[in-house]
PDB file of C-alpha atoms in Angstrom:
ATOM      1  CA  UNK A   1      17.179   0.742 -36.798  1.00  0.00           C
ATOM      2  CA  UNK A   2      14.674   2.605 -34.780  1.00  0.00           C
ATOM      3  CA  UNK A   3      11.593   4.365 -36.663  1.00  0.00           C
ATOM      4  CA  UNK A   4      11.241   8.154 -36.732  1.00  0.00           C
ATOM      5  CA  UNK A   5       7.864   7.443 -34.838  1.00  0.00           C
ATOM      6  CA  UNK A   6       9.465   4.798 -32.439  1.00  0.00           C
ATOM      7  CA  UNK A   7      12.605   7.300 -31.722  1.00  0.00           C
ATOM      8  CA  UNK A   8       9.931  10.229 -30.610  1.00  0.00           C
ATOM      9  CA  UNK A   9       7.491   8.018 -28.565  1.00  0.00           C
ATOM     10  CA  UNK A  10      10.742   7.232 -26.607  1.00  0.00           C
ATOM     11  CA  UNK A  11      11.961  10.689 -26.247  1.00  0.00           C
ATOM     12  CA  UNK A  12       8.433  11.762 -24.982  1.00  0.00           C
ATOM     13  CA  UNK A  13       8.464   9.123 -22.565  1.00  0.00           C
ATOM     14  CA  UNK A  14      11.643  10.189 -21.005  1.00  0.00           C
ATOM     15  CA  UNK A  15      10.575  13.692 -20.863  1.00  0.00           C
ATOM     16  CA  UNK A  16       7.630  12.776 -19.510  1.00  0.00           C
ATOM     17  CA  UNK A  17       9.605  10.998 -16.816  1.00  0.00           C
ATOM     18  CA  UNK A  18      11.918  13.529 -16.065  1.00  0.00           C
ATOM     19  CA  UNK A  19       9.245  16.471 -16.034  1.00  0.00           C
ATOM     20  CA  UNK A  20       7.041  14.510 -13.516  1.00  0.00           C
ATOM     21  CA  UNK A  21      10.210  13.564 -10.988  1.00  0.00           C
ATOM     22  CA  UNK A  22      10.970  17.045 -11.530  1.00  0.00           C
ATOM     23  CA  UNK A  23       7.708  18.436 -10.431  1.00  0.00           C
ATOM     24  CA  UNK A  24       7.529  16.531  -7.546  1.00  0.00           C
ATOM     25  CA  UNK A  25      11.343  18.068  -6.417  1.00  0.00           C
ATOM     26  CA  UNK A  26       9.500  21.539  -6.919  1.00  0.00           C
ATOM     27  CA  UNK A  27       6.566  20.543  -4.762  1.00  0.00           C
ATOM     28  CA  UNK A  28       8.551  19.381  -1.997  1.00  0.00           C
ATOM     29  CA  UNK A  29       9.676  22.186   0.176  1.00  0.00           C
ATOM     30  CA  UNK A  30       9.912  20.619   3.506  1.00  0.00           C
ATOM     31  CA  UNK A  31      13.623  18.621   1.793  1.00  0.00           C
ATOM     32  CA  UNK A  32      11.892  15.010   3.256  1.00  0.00           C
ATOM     33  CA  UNK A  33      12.621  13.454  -0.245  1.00  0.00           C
ATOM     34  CA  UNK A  34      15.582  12.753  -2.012  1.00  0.00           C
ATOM     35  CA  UNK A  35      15.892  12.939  -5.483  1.00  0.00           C
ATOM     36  CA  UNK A  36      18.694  10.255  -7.011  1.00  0.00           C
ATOM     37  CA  UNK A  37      18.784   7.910  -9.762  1.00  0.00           C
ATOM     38  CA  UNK A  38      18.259   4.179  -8.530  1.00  0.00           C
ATOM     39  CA  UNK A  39      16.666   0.868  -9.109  1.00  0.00           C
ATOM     40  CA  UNK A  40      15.142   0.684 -12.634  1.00  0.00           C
ATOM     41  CA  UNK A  41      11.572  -0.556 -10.295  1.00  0.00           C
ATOM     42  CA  UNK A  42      12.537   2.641  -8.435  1.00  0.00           C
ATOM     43  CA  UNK A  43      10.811   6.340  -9.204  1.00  0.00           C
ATOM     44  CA  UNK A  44      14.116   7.931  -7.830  1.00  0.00           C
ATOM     45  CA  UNK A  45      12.672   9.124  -4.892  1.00  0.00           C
ATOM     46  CA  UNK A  46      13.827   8.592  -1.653  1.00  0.00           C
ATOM     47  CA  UNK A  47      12.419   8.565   1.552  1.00  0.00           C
ATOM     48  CA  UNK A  48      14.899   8.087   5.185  1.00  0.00           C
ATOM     49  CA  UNK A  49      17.445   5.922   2.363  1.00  0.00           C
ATOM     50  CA  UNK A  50      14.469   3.623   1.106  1.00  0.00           C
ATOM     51  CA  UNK A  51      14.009   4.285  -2.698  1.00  0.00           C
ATOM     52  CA  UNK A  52       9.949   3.725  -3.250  1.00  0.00           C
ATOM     53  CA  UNK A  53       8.864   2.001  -5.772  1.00  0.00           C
ATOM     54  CA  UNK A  54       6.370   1.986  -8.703  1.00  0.00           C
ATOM     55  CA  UNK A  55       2.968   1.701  -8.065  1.00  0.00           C
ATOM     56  CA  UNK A  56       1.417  -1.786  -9.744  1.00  0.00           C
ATOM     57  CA  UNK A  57      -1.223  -0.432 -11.842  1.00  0.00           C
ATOM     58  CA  UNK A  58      -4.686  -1.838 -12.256  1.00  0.00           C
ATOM     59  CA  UNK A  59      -3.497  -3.967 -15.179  1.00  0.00           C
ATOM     60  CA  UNK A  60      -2.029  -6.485 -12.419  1.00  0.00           C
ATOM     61  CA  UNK A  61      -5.308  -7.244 -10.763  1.00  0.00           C
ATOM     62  CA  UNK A  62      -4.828 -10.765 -11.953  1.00  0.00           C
ATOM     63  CA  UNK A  63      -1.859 -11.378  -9.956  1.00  0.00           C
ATOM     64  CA  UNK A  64      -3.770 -10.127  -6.729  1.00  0.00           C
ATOM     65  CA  UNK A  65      -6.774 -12.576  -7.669  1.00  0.00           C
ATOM     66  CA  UNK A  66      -4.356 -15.509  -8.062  1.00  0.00           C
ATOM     67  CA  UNK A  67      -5.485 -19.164  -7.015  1.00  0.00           C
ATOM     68  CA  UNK A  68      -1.841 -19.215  -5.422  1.00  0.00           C
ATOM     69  CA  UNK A  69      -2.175 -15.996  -3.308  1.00  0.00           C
ATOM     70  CA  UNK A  70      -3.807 -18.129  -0.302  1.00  0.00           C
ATOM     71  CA  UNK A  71      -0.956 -20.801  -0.360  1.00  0.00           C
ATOM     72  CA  UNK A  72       2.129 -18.142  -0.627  1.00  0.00           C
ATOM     73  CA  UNK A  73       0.527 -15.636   1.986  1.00  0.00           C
ATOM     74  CA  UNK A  74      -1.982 -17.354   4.353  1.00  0.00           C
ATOM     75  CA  UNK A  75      -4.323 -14.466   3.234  1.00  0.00           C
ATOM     76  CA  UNK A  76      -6.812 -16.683   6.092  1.00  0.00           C
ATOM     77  CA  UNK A  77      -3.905 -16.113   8.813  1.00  0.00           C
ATOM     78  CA  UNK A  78      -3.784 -12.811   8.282  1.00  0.00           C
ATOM     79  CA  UNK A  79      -7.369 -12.102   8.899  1.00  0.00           C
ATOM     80  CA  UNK A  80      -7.070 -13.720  12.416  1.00  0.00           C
ATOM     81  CA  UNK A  81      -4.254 -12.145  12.884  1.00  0.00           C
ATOM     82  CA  UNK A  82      -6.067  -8.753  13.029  1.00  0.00           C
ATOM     83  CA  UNK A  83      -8.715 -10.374  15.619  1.00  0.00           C
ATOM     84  CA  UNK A  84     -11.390  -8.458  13.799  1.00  0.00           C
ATOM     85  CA  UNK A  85     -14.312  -7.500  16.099  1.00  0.00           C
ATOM     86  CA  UNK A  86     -18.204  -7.051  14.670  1.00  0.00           C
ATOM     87  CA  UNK A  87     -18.167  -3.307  15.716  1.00  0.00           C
ATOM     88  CA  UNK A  88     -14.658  -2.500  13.577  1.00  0.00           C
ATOM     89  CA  UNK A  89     -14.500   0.460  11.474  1.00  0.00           C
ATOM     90  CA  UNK A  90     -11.429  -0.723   9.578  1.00  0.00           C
ATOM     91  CA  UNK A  91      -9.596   0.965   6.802  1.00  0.00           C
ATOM     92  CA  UNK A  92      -7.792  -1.227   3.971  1.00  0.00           C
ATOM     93  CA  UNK A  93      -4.874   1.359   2.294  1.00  0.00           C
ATOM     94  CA  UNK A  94      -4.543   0.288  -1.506  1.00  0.00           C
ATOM     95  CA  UNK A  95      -7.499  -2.015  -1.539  1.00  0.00           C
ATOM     96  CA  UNK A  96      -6.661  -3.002  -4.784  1.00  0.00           C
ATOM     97  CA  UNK A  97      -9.045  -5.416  -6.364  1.00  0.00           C
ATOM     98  CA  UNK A  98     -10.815  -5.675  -3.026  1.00  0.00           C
ATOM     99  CA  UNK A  99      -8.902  -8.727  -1.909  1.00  0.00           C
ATOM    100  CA  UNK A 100      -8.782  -8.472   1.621  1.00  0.00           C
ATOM    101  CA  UNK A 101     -12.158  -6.230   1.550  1.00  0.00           C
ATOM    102  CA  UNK A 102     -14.138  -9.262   1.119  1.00  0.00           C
ATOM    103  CA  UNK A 103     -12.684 -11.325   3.549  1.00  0.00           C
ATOM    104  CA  UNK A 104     -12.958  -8.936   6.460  1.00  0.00           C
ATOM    105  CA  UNK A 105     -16.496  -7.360   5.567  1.00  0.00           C
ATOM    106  CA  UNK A 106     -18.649 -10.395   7.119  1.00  0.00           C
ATOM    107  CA  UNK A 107     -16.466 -10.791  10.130  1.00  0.00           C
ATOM    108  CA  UNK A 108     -17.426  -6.598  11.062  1.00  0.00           C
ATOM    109  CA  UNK A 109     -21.202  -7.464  10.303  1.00  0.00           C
ATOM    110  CA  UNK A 110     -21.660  -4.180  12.650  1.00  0.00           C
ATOM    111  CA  UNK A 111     -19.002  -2.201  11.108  1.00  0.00           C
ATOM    112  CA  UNK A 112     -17.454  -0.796   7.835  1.00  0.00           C
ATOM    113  CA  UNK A 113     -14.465  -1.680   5.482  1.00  0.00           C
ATOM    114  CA  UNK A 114     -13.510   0.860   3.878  1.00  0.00           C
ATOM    115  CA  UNK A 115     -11.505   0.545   0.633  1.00  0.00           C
ATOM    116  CA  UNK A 116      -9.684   3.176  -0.515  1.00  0.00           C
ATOM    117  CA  UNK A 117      -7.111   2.612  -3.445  1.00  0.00           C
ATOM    118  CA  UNK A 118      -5.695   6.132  -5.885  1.00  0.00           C
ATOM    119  CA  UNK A 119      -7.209   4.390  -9.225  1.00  0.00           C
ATOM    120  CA  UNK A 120     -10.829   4.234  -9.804  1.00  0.00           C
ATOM    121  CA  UNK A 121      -9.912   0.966 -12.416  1.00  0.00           C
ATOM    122  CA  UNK A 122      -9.321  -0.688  -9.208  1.00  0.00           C
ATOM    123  CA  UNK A 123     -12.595   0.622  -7.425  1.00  0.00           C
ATOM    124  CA  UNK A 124     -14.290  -0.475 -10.295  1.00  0.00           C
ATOM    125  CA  UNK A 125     -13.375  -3.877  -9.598  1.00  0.00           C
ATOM    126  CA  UNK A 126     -14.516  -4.059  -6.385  1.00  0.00           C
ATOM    127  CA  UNK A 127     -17.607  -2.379  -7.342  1.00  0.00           C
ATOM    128  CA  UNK A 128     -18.687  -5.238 -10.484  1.00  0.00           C
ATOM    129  CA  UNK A 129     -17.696  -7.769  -8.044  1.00  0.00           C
ATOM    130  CA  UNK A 130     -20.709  -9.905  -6.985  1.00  0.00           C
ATOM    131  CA  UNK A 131     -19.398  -9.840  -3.926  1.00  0.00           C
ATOM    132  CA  UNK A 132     -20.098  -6.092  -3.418  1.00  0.00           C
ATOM    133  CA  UNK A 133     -23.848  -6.271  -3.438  1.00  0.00           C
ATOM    134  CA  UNK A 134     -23.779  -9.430  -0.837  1.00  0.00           C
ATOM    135  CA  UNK A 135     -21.778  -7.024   1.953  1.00  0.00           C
ATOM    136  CA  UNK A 136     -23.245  -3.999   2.348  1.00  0.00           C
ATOM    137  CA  UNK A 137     -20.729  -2.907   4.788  1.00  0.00           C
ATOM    138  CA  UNK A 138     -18.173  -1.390   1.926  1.00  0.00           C
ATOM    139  CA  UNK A 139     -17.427   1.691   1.220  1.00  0.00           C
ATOM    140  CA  UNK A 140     -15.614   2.703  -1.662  1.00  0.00           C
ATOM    141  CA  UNK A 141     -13.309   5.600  -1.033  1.00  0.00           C
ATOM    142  CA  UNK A 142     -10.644   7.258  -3.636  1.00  0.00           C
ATOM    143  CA  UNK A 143      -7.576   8.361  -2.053  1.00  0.00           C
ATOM    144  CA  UNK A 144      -4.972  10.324  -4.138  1.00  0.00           C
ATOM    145  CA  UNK A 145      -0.816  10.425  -3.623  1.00  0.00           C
ATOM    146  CA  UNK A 146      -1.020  12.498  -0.213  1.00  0.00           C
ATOM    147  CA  UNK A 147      -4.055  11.790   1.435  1.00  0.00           C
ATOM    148  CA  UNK A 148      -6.507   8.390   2.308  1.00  0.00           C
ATOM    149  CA  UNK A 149      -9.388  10.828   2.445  1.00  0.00           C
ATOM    150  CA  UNK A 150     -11.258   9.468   5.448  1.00  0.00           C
ATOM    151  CA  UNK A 151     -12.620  10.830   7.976  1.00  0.00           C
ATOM    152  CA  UNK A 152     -10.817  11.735  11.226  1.00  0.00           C
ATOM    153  CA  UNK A 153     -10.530   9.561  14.295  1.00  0.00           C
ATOM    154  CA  UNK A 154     -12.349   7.059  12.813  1.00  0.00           C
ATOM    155  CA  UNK A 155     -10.953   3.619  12.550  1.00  0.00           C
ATOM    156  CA  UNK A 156      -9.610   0.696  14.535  1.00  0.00           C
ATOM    157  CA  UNK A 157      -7.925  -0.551  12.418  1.00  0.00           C
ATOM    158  CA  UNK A 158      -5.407   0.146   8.573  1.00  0.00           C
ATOM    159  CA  UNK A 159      -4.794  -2.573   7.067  1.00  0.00           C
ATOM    160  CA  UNK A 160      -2.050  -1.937   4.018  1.00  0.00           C
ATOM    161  CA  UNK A 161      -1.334  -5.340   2.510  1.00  0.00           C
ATOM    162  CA  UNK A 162       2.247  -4.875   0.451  1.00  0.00           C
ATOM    163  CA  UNK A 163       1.606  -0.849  -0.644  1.00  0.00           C
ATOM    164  CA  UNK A 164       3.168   1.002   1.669  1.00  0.00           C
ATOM    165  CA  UNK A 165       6.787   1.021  -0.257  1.00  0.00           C
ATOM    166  CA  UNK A 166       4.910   2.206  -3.212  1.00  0.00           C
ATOM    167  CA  UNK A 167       2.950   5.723  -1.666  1.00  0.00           C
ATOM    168  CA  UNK A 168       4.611   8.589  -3.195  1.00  0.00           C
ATOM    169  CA  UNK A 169       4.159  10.571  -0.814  1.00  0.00           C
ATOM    170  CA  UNK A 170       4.898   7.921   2.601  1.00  0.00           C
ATOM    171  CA  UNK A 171       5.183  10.784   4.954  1.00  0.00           C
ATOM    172  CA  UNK A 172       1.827  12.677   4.229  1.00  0.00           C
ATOM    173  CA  UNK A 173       0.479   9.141   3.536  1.00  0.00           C
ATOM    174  CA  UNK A 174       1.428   8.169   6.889  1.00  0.00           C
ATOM    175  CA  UNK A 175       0.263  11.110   8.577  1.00  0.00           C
ATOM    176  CA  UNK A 176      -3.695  10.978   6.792  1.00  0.00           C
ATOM    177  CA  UNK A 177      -3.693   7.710   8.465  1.00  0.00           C
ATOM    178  CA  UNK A 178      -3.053   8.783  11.696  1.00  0.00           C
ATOM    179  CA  UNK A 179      -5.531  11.588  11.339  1.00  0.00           C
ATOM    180  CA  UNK A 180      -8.121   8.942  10.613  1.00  0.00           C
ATOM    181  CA  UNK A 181      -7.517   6.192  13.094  1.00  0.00           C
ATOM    182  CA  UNK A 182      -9.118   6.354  16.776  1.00  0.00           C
ATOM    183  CA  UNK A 183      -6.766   7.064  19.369  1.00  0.00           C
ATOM    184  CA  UNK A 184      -6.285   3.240  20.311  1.00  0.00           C
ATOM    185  CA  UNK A 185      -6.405   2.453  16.744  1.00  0.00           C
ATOM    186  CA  UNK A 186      -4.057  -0.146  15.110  1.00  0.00           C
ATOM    187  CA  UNK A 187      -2.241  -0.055  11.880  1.00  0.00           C
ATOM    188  CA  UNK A 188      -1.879  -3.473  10.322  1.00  0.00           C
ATOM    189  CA  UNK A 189       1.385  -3.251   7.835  1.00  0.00           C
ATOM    190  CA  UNK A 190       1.944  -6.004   6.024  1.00  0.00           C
ATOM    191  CA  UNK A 191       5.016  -5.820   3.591  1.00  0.00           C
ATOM    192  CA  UNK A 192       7.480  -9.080   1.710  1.00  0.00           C
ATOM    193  CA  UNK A 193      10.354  -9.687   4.258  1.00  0.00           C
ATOM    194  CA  UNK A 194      13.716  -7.848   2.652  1.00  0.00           C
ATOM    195  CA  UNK A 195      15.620  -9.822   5.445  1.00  0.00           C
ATOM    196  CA  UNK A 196      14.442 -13.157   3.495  1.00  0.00           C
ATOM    197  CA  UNK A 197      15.938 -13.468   0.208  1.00  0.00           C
ATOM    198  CA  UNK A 198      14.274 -16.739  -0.622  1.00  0.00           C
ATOM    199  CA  UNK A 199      11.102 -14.305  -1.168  1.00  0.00           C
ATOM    200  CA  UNK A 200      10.732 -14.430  -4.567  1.00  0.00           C
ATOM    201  CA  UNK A 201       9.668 -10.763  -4.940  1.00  0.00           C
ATOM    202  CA  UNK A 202      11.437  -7.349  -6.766  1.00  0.00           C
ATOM    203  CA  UNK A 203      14.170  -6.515  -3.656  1.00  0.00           C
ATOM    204  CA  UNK A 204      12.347  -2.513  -4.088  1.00  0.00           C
ATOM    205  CA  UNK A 205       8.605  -4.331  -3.234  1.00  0.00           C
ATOM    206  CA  UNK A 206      10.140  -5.699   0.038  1.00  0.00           C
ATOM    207  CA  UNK A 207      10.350  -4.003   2.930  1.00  0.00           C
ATOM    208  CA  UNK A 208      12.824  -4.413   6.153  1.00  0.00           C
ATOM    209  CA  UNK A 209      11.349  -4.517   9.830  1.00  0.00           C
ATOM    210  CA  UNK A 210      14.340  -1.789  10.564  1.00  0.00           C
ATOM    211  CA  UNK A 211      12.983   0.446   7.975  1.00  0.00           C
ATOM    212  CA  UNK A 212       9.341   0.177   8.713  1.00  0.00           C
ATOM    213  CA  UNK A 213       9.977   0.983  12.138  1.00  0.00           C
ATOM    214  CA  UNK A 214      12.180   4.166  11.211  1.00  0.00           C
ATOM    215  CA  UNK A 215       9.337   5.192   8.484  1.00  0.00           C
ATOM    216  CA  UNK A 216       6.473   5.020  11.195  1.00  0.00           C
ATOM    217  CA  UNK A 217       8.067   5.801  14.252  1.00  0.00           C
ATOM    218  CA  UNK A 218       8.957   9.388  12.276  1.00  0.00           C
ATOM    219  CA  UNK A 219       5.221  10.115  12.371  1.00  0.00           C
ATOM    220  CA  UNK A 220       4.380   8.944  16.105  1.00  0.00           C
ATOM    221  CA  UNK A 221       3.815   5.266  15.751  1.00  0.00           C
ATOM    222  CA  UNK A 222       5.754   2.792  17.566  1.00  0.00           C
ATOM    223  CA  UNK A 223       5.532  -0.844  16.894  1.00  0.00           C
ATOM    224  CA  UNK A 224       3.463  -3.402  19.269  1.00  0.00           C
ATOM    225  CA  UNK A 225       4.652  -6.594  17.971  1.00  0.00           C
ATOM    226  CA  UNK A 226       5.612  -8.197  14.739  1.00  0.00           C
ATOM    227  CA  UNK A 227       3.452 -11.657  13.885  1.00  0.00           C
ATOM    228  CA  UNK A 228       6.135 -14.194  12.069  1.00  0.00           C
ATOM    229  CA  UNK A 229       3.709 -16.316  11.069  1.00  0.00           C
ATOM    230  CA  UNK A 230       3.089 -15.634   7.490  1.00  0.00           C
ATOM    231  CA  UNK A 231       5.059 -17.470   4.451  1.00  0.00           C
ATOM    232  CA  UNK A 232       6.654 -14.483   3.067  1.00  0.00           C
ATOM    233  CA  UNK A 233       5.763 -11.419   4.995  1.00  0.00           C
ATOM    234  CA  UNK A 234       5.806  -9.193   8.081  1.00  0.00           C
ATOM    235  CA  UNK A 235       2.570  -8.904   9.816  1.00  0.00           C
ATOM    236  CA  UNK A 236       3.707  -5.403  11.845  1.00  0.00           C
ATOM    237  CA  UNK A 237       1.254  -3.951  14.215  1.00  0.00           C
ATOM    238  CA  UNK A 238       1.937  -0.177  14.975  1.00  0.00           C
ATOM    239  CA  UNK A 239       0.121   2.160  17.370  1.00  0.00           C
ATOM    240  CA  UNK A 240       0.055   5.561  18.272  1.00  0.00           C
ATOM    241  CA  UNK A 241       3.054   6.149  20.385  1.00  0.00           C
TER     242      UNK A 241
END
């Protein structure tokens, strides 16, 4: 049998639950999110019939820093995938732990990375990183649930390595971006293949080519090409259409 004290931290947490999905429904005026209970890795929001999912918190760094990560994603094929230029401004979207950060900073000696992630833990691990004080080209920028906070027509490139199902907010997020990319800018969207159900990842953390198109292409992007040449993920290049 439950304690008195478990019974009420349960409670709480529910109602804690309910009032923040329910705040969010009174915030939205515009109708672009649908409100619906779904996958238990699912906030029951819904955006164009994709349910997002919960945001990994900063407790999971250790699974972004994982001696496997290079084998199951080609992190290193990525990078040339991007065909990063000395001179790029480029903006990585949910930096995380500063992953990716590190491995594009010396390859834009001229040029910034920006990381921007919505939880200063995670900043803060980029920040103690050796790492940080050998490339001076990072900037450490904290974004919240409807905005990247950069600066406009900026960037060559976004980079947004397996986040973009989890923004809140995907429309507004979406739209920030555009804001702050350069007019030939590219968006570099790299999400787990839903088509590929030998991906061993959460079905809610993957992410359909069909669906990224119809997310992006509803704020003026259209997609350039998608690179199949990762293990387990799409490599999708948008522009501004």
């Amino acid at each position: 049998m439950k304690s008195f004290h478990q019974t009420t931290f349960l409670f709480l947490l529910i109602f804690a639950i309910s009032f923040s999905v329910f705040s969010q429904k009174d915030n939205n005026s515009s109708g672009d999110y649908i409100y619906k209970k779904g996958d238990f890795n699912g906030i029951g929001k819904w955006y164009l019939g994709r349910e997002i999912a919960y945001v990994m918190g900063y407790e999971g760094i250790n699974w972004l820093e994982r001696s496997t990560r290079e084998k199951e994603e080609n992190t290193s094929k990525l990078i040339k995938n991007m065909n990063i230029k000395s001179t790029d401004i480029i903006a990585d979207i949910g930096a995380g732990s500063g992953y990716h950060a590190f491995k594009m900073a010396p390859l834009c000696k001229s040029g910034y990375v920006y990381a921007v992630d919505i939880q200063p833990e995670m900043l803060n691990a980029i920040l103690k990183n050796p790492k940080f004080e050998k490339y001076t080209n990072i900037e450490l920028v904290e974004g919240d649930e409807k905005s990247v906070n950069l600066p406009k027509n900026t960037f060559d490139k976004v980079l947004m390595v397996d986040v973009y199902h989890e923004f809140s907010y995907p429309k507004e997020m979406i739209l920030s971006i555009r804001k702050a990319l350069k007019e030939n800018g590219k968006i570099y969207l790299i999400e787990y293949r839903m088509e590929d159900k030998s991906v061993p990842i959460k079905k809610l953390h993957k992410m359909s080519e069909k669906q990224a198109v119809k997310e992006l292409q509803a704020a003026g992007f259209k997609l350039d090409e998608n690179i199949s040449n990762l293990p387990w993920q799409h490599c999708m290049v948008f522009s501004k259409q």
